[in-house]
Coordinates of C-alpha atoms (C1' of nucleotides) in Angstrom, one line a residue:
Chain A
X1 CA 63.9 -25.0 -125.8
X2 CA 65.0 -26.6 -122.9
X3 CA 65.8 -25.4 -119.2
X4 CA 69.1 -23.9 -119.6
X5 CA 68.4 -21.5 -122.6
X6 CA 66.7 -19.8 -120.2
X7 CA 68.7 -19.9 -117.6
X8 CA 69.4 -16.3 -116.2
X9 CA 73.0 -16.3 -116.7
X10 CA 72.3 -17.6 -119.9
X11 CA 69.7 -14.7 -120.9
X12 CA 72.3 -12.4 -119.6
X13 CA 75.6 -13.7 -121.7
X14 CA 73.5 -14.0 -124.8
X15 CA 72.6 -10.5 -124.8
X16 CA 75.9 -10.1 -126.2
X17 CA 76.9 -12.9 -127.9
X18 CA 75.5 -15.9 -129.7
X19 CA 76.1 -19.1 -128.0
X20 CA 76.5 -22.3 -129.6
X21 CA 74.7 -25.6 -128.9
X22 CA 78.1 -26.6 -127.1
X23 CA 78.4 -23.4 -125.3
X24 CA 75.1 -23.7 -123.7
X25 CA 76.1 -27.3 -122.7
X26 CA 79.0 -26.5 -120.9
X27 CA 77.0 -23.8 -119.2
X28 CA 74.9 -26.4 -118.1
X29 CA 77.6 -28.2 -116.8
X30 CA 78.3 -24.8 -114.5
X31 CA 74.9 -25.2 -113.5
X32 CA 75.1 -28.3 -111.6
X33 CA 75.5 -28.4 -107.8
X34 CA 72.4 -26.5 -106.0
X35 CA 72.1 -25.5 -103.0
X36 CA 69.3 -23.7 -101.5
X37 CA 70.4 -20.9 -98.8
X38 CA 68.4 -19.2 -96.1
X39 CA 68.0 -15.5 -96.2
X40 CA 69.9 -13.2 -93.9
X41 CA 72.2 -16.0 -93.0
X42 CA 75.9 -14.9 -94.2
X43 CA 76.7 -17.4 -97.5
X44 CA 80.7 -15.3 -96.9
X45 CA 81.9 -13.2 -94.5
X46 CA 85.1 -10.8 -94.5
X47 CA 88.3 -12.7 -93.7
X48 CA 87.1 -16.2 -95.0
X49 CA 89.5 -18.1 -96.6
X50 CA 88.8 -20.9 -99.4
X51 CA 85.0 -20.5 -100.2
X52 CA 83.8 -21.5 -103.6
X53 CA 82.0 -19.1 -105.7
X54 CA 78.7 -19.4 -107.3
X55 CA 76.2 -18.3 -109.6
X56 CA 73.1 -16.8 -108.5
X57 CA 69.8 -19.0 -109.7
X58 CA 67.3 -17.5 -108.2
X59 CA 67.1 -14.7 -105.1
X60 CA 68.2 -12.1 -104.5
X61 CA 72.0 -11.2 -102.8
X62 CA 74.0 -8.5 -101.4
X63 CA 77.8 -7.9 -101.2
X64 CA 78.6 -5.7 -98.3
X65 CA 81.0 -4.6 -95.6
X66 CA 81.1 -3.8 -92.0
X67 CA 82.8 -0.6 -90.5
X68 CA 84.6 -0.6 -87.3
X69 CA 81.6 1.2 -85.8
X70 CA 78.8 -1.2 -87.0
X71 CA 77.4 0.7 -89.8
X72 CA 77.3 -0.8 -93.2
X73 CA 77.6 -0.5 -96.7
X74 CA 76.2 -2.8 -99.1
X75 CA 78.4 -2.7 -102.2
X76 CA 76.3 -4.0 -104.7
X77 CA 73.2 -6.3 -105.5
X78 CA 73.3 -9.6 -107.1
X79 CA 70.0 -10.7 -108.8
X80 CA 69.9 -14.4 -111.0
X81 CA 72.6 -14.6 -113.2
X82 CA 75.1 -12.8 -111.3
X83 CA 78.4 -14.4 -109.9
X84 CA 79.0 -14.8 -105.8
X85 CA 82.7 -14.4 -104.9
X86 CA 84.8 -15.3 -108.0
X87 CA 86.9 -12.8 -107.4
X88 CA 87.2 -14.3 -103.6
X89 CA 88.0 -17.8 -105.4
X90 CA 90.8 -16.3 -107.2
X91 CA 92.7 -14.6 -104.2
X92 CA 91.5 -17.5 -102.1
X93 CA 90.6 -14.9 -99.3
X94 CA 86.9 -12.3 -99.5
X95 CA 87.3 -8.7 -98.2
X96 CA 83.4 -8.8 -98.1
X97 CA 80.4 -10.5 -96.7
X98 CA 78.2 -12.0 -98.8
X99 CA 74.4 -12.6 -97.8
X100 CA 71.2 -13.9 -99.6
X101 CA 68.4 -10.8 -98.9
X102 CA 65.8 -13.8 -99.5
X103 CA 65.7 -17.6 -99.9
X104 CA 68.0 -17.9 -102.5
X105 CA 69.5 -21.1 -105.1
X106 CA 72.8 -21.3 -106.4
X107 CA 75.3 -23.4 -108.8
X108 CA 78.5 -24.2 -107.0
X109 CA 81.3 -23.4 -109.4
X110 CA 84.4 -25.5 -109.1
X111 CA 87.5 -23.3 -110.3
X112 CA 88.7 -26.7 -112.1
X113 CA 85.2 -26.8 -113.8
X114 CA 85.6 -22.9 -114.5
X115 CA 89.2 -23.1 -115.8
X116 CA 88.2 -26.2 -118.1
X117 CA 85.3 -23.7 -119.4
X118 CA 87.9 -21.1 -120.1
X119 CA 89.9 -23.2 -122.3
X120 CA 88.2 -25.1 -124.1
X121 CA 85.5 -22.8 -125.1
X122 CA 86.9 -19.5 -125.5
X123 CA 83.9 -17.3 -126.1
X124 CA 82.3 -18.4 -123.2
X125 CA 85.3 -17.4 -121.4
X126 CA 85.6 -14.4 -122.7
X127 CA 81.2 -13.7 -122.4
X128 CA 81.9 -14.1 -118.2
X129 CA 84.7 -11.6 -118.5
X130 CA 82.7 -9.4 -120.2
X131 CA 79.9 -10.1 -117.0
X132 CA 82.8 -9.9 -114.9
X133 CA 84.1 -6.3 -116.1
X134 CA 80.6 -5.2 -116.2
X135 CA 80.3 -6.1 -112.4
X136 CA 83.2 -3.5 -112.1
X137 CA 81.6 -0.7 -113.9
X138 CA 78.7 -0.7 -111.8
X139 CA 80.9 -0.7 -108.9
X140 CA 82.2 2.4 -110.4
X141 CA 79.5 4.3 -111.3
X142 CA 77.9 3.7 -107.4
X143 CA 80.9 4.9 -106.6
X144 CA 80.1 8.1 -108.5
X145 CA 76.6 8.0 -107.2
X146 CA 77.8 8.4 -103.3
X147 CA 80.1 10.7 -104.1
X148 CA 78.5 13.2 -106.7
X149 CA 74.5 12.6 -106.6
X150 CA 72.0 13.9 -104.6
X151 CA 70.0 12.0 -102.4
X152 CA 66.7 12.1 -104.8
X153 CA 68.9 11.1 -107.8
X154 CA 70.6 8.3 -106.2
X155 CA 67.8 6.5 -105.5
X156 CA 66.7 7.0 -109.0
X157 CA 69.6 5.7 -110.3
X158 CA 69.9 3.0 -108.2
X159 CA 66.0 2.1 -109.1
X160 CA 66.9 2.3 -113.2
X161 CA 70.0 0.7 -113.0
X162 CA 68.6 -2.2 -111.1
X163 CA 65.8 -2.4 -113.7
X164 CA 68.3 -2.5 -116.6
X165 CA 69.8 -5.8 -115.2
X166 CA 66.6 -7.6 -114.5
X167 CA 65.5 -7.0 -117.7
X168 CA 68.0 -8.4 -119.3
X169 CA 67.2 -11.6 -117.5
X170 CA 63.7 -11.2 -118.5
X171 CA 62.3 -9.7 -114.6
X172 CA 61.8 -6.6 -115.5
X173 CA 60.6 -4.0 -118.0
X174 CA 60.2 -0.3 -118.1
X175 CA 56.9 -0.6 -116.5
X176 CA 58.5 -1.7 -113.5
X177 CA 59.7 -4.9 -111.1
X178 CA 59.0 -7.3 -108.0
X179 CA 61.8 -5.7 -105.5
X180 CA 62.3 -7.8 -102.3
X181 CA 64.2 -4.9 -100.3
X182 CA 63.7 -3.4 -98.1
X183 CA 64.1 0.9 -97.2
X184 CA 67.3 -0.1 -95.1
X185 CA 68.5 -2.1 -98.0
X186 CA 68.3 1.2 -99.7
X187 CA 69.8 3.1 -96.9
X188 CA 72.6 1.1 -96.6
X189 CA 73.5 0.7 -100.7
X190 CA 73.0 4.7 -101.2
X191 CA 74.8 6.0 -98.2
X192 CA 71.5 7.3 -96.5
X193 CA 69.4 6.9 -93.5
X194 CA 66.7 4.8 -93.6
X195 CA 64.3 8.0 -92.4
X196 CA 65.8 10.5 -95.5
X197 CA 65.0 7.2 -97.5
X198 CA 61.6 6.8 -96.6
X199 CA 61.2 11.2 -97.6
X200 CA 62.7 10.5 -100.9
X201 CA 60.9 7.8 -102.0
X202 CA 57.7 9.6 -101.1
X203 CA 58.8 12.9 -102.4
X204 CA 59.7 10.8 -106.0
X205 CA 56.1 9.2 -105.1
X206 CA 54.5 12.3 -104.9
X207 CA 56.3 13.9 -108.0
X208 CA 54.1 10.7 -110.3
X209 CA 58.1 9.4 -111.4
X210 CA 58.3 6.0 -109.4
X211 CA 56.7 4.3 -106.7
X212 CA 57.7 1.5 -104.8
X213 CA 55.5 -0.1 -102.5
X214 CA 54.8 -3.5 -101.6
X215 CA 57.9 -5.0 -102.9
X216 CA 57.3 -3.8 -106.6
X217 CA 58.4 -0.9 -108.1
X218 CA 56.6 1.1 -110.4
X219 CA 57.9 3.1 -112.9
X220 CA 55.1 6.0 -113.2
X221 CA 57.5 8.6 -115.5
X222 CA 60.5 6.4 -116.9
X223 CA 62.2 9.4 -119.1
X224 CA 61.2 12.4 -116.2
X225 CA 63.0 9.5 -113.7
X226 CA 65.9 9.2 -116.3
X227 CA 66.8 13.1 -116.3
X228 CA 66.5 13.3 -113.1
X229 CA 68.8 11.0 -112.5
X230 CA 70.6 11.8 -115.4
X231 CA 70.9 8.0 -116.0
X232 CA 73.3 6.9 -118.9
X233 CA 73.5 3.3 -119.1
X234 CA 76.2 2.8 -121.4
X235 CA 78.2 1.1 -118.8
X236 CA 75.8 -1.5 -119.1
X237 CA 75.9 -2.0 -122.2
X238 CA 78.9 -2.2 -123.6
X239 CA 79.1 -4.1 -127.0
X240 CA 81.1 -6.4 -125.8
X241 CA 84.8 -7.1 -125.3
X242 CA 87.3 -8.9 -128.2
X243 CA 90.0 -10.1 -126.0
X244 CA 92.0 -11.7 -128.6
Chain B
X1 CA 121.2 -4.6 -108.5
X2 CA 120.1 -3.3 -111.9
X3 CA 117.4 -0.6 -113.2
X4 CA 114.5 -3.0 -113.2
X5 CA 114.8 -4.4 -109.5
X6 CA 114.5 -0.8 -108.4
X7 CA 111.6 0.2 -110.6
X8 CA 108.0 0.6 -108.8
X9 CA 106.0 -2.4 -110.1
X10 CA 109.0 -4.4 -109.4
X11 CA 108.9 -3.5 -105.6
X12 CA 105.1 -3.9 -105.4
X13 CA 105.2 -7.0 -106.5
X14 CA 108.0 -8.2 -105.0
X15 CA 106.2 -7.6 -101.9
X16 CA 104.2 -10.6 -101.7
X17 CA 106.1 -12.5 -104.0
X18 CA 109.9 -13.4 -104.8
X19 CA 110.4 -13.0 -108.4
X20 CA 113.1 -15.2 -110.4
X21 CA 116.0 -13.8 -112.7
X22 CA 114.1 -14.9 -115.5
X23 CA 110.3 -13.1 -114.1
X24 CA 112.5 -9.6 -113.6
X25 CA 113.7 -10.3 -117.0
X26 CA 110.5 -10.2 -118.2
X27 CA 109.2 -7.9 -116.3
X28 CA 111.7 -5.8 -117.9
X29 CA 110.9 -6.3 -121.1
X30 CA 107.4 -5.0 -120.2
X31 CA 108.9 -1.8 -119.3
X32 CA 110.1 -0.9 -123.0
X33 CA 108.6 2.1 -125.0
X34 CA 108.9 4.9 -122.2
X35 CA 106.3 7.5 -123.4
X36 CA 106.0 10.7 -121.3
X37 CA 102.8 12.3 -120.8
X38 CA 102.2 16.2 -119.6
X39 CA 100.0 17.6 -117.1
X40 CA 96.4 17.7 -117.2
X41 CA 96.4 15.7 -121.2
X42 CA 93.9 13.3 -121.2
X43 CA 95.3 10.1 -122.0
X44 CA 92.3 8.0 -121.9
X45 CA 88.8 9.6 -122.5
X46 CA 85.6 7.5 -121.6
X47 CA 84.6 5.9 -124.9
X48 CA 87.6 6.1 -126.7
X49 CA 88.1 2.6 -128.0
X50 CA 91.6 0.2 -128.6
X51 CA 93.7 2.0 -126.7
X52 CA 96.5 0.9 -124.9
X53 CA 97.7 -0.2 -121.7
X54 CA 100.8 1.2 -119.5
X55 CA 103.0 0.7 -116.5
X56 CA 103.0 4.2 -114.6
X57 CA 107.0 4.5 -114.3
X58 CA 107.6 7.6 -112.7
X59 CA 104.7 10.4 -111.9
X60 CA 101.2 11.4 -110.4
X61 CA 97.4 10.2 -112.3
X62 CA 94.1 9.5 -111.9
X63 CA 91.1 7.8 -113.5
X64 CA 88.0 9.9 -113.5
X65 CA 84.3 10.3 -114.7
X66 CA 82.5 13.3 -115.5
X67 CA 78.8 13.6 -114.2
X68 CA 76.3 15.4 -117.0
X69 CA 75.8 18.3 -115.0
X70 CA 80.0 18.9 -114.9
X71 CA 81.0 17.4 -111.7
X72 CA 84.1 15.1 -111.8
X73 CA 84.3 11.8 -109.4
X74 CA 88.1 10.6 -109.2
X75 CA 88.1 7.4 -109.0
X76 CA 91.2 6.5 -108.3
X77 CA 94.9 7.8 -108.4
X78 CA 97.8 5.8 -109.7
X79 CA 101.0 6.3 -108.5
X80 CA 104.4 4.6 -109.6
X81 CA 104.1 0.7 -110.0
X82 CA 100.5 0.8 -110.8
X83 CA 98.7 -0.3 -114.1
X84 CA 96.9 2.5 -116.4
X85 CA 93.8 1.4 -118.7
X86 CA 94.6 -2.6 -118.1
X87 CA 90.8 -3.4 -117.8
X88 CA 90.2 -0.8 -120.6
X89 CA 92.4 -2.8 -123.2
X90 CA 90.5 -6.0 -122.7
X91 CA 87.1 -4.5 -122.7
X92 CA 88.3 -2.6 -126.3
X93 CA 86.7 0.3 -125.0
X94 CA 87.4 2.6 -121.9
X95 CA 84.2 4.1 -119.6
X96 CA 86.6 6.5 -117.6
X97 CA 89.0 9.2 -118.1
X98 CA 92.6 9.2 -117.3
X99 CA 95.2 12.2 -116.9
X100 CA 98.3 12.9 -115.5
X101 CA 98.1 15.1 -112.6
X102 CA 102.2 15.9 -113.0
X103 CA 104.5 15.5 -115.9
X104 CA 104.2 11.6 -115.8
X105 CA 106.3 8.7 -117.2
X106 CA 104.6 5.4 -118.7
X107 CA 106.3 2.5 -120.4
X108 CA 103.0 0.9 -123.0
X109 CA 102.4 -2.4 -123.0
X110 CA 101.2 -4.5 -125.5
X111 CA 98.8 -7.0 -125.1
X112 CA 100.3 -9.7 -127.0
X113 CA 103.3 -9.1 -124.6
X114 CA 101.3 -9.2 -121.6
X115 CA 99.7 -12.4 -122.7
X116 CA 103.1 -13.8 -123.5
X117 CA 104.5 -13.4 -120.3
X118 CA 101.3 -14.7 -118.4
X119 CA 101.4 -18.0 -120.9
X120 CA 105.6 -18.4 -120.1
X121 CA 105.9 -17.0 -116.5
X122 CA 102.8 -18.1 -114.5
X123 CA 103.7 -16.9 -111.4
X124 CA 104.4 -13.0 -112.7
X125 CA 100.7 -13.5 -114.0
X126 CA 99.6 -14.4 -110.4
X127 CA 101.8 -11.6 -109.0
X128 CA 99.8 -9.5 -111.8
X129 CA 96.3 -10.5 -111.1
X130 CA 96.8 -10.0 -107.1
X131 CA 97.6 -6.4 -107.9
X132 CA 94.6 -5.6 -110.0
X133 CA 92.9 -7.2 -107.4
X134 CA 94.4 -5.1 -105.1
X135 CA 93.4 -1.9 -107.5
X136 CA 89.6 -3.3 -107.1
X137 CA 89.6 -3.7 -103.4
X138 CA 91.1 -0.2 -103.2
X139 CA 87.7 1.0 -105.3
X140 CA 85.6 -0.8 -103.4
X141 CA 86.9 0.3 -99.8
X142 CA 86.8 4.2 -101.6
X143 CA 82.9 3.5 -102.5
X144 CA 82.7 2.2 -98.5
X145 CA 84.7 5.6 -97.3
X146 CA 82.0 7.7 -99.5
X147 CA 79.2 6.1 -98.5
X148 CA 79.8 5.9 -94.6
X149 CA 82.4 8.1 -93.4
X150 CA 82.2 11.9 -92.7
X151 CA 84.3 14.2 -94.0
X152 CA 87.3 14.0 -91.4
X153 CA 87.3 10.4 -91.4
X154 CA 87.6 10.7 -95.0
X155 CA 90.3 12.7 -95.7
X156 CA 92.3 11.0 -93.2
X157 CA 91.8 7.5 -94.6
X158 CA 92.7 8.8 -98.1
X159 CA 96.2 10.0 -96.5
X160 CA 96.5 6.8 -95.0
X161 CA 95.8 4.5 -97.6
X162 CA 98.0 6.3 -100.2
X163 CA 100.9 6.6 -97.3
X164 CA 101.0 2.9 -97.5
X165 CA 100.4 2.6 -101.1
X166 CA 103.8 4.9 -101.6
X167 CA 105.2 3.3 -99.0
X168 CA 105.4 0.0 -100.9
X169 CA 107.1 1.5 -103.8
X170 CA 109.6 3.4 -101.7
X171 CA 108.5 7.1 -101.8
X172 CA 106.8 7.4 -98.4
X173 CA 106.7 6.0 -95.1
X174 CA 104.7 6.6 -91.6
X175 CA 106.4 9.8 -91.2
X176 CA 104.7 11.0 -94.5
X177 CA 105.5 11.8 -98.3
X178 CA 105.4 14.1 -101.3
X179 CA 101.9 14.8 -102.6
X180 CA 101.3 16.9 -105.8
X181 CA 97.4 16.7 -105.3
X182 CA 95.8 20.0 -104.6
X183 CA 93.0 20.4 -102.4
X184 CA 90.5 20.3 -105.5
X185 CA 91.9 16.8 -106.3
X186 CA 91.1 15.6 -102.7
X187 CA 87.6 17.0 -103.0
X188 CA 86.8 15.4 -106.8
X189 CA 88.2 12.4 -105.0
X190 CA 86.0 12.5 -101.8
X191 CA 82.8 13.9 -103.0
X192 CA 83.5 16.6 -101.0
X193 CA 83.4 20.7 -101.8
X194 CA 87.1 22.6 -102.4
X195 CA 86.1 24.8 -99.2
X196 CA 85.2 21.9 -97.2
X197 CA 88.7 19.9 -97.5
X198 CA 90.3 23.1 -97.0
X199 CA 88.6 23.4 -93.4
X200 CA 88.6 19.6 -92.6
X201 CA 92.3 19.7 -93.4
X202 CA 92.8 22.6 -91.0
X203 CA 90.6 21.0 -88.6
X204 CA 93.2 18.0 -88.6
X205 CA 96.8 20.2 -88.6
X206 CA 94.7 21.8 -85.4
X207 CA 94.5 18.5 -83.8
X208 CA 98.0 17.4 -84.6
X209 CA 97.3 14.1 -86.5
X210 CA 98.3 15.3 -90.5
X211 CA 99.6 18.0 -92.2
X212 CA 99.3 18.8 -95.9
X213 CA 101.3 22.0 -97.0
X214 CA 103.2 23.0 -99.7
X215 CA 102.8 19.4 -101.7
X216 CA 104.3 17.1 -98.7
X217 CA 102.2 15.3 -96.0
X218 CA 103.1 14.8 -92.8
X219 CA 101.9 12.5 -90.2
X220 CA 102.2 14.3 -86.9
X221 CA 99.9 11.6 -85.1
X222 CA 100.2 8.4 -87.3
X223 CA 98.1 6.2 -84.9
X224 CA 95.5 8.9 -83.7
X225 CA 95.0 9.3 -87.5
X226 CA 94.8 5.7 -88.3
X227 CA 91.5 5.7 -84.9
X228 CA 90.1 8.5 -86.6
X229 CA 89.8 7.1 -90.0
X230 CA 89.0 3.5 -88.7
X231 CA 91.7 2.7 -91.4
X232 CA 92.4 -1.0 -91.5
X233 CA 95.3 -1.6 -94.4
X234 CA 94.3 -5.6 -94.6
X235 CA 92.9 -5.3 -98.0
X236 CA 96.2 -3.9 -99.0
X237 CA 98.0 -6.5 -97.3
X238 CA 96.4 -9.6 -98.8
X239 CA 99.1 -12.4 -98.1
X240 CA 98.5 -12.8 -101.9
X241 CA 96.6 -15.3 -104.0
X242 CA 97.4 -18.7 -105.0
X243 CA 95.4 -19.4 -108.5
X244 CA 95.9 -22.5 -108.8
Chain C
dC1 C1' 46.1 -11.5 -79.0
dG2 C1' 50.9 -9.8 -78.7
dG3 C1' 55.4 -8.9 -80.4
dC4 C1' 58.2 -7.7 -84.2
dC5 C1' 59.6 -5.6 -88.3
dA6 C1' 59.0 -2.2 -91.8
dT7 C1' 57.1 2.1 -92.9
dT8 C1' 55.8 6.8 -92.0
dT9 C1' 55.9 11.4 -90.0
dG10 C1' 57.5 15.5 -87.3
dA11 C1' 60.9 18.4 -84.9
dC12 C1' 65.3 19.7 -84.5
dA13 C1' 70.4 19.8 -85.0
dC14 C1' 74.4 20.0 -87.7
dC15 C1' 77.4 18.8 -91.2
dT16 C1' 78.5 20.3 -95.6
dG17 C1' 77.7 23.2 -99.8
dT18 C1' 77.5 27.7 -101.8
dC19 C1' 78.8 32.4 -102.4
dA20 C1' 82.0 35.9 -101.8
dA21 C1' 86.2 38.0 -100.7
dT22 C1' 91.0 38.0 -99.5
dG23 C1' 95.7 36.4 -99.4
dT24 C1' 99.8 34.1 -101.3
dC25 C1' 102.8 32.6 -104.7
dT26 C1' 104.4 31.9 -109.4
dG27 C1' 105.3 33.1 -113.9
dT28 C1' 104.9 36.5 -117.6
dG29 C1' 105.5 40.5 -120.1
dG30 C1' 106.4 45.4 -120.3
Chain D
dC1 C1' 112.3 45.8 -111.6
dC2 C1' 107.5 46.3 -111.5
dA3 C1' 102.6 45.3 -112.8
dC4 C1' 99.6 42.0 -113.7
dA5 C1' 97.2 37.7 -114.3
dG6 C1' 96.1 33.2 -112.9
dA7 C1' 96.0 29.2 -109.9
dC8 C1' 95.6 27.7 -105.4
dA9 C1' 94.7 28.3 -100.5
dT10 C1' 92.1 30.4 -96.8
dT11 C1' 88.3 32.4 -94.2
dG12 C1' 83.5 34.1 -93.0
dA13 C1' 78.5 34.2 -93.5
dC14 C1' 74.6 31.9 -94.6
dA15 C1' 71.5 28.3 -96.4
dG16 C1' 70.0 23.8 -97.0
dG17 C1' 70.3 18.9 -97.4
dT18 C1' 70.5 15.1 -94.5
dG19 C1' 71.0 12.7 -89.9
dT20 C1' 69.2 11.8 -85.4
dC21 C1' 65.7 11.2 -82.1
dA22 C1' 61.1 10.0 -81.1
dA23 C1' 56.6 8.4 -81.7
dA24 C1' 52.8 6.5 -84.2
dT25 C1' 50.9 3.3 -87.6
dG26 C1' 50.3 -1.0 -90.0
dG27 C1' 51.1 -5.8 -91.4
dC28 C1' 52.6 -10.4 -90.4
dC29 C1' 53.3 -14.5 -87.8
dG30 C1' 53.7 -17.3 -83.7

DNA sequence: CGGCCATTTGACACCTGTCAATGTCTGTGG
DNA sequence: CCACAGACATTGACAGGTGTCAAATGGCCG
């Protein structure tokens, strides 16, 4: 098995489809072009025009904008495997900043090398759609999340979802995860302050469902943490798309 | 000037792009098979599978999801020119709900069609792909609104942004426009209670900026409302992309 | 050692939700 | 024509979830 089998995009796309020996080459081919960036230092900010988009190797990322009066709201996470700005690349202009939450690598993706993909291996273009429409879902369902859940079971959401997609690229498990944020990370995704953060998470502490401490959380009480949250991941997991 | 130059996706588009005889033509054709849909009839339900696509010709909906304990999240409305279920028909299976708020006109389009026109008119596909990008942005500034602004900030947004929105397609402008929503609508919509809108909407007839009675809004102070909501339309305005 | 950042905790205020009642309008049926 | 029901809007009283302010603690790194 060589490097790119276990690539984390490729972990992720082959939980839904079966690639073939081809497919994984010209994955490989996407994978070319590291770079290396530096954490809290912006990889796209709001307004850019003509950035390239990538995929996430290894870090961890955050998509977020900027109000009028400073405050911010981080839109989503992006761990390995995830795409940076290919919606961007296609309107040639972001609406969002982009910036790596630690040292992070990425694969430069050239929109000629992505629209060669597309056509000449069809199920691989279709697979990314399928990553890119479940991108959108989880937009959605934060969306619910801000606008429906309770403080208590947004963070628990926001901890199970987040261990659904690193499992899948084998960085997580229902035991738990290595977490590099930090409480204002949480603050800002959920639509809380930092403080109410810092109750919650001791309050789920102290109630034995999760802990997280020391960049790792801990699952204590997976199925308690599930009802609470009343976590239904089918959005996730969608069987998979048949575009044709 | 015939039917289709007048008809609502034809003017949104048309906004960032000039269409060709032979693009309208097609466009046209897209707007076959008129089906109309009553009032509060689900037309999509979250996990029906293979259903279809439409072109919202004349009427009021949105696209919602119901929380287990009851509570809806709107997620968006879709007014006259806008695209019902597009993502839903490539993913083969839809994760939201969507029902006409009024008696609602939609012309169905078929996939084959749609793929058809993006493989002979390129640039109606481009003008096609900005607007769904457009539809995402709009999500992603909603999640923002949700998880940063209070309550007065919010409800004066969401009059803004749809003022412009229906402004585009002809059926509103800064002095206002026609607005079947009830206040229930804007609270499913804002994750806010029925009571609460109904006070925050006094709160901003009080102070002069926006009026919503009797199914019309009017803006009595466009640009004190547009300071109070922070509202900046650019990710409505995108000059438009260039794909290739 | 001395900052700096993240976390933690307490006190207090206030925005927003909940509960309850009333008012208004429309459509329906007697 | 009137009585009634139902949907939506409005208002008041009250509770509680969450934000803000402030301070203390602890860990890390120059």
């Amino acid at each position: 098995m060589n490097a790119i089998e276990n690539s984390p995009l490729t972990r992720k796309l082959s939980a839904f489809v079966v690639l073939s020996e081809n497919e994984l080459a010209v994955l490989e081919r996407l994978h070319q072009r590291r770079k290396t960036f530096a954490a809290g230092i912006d990889l796209v900010h709001q307004g850019q025009s003509d950035q390239a988009a990538y995929v996430l190797a290894d870090g961890w990322v955050c998509s977020y904008k900027i109000q009028g009066d400073g405050s911010r709201q981080i839109v989503d996470f992006q761990i390995p495997g995830d795409f940076l700005g290919l919606r961007s690349v296609l309107l040639h202009m972001s609406d969002h900043n982009i910036v790596p939450i630690v040292e992070s690598e990425a694969a430069e993706i050239l929109v000629t090398d992505l629209l060669d993909a597309f056509s000449t291996t069809p199920r691989l273009a279709t697979a990314i759609l399928w990553a890119a429409s479940r991108d959108e879902a989880m937009v959605v369902e934060h969306l619910v999340g801000l606008g429906q859940r309770s403080a208590e079971a947004r963070v628990a959401h926001f901890f199970l979802e987040l261990g659904v997609r690193l499992a899948l690229v084998g960085m997580g498990s229902r035991a738990g995860f290595a977490c590099p944020l930090t409480q204002y990370h949480l603050a800002d995704a959920l639509g809380l302050s930092a403080v109410h953060v810092n109750r919650v998470l001791r309050k789920l502490r102290e109630e034995g469902l999760v802990t997280f401490r020391d960049g790792h959380v801990t699952f204590d009480n997976y199925d308690g943490l599930v009802a609470l949250a009343d976590f239904e991941p089918e959005y996730l997991n969608h069987t998979g798309p048949l575009l044709s």
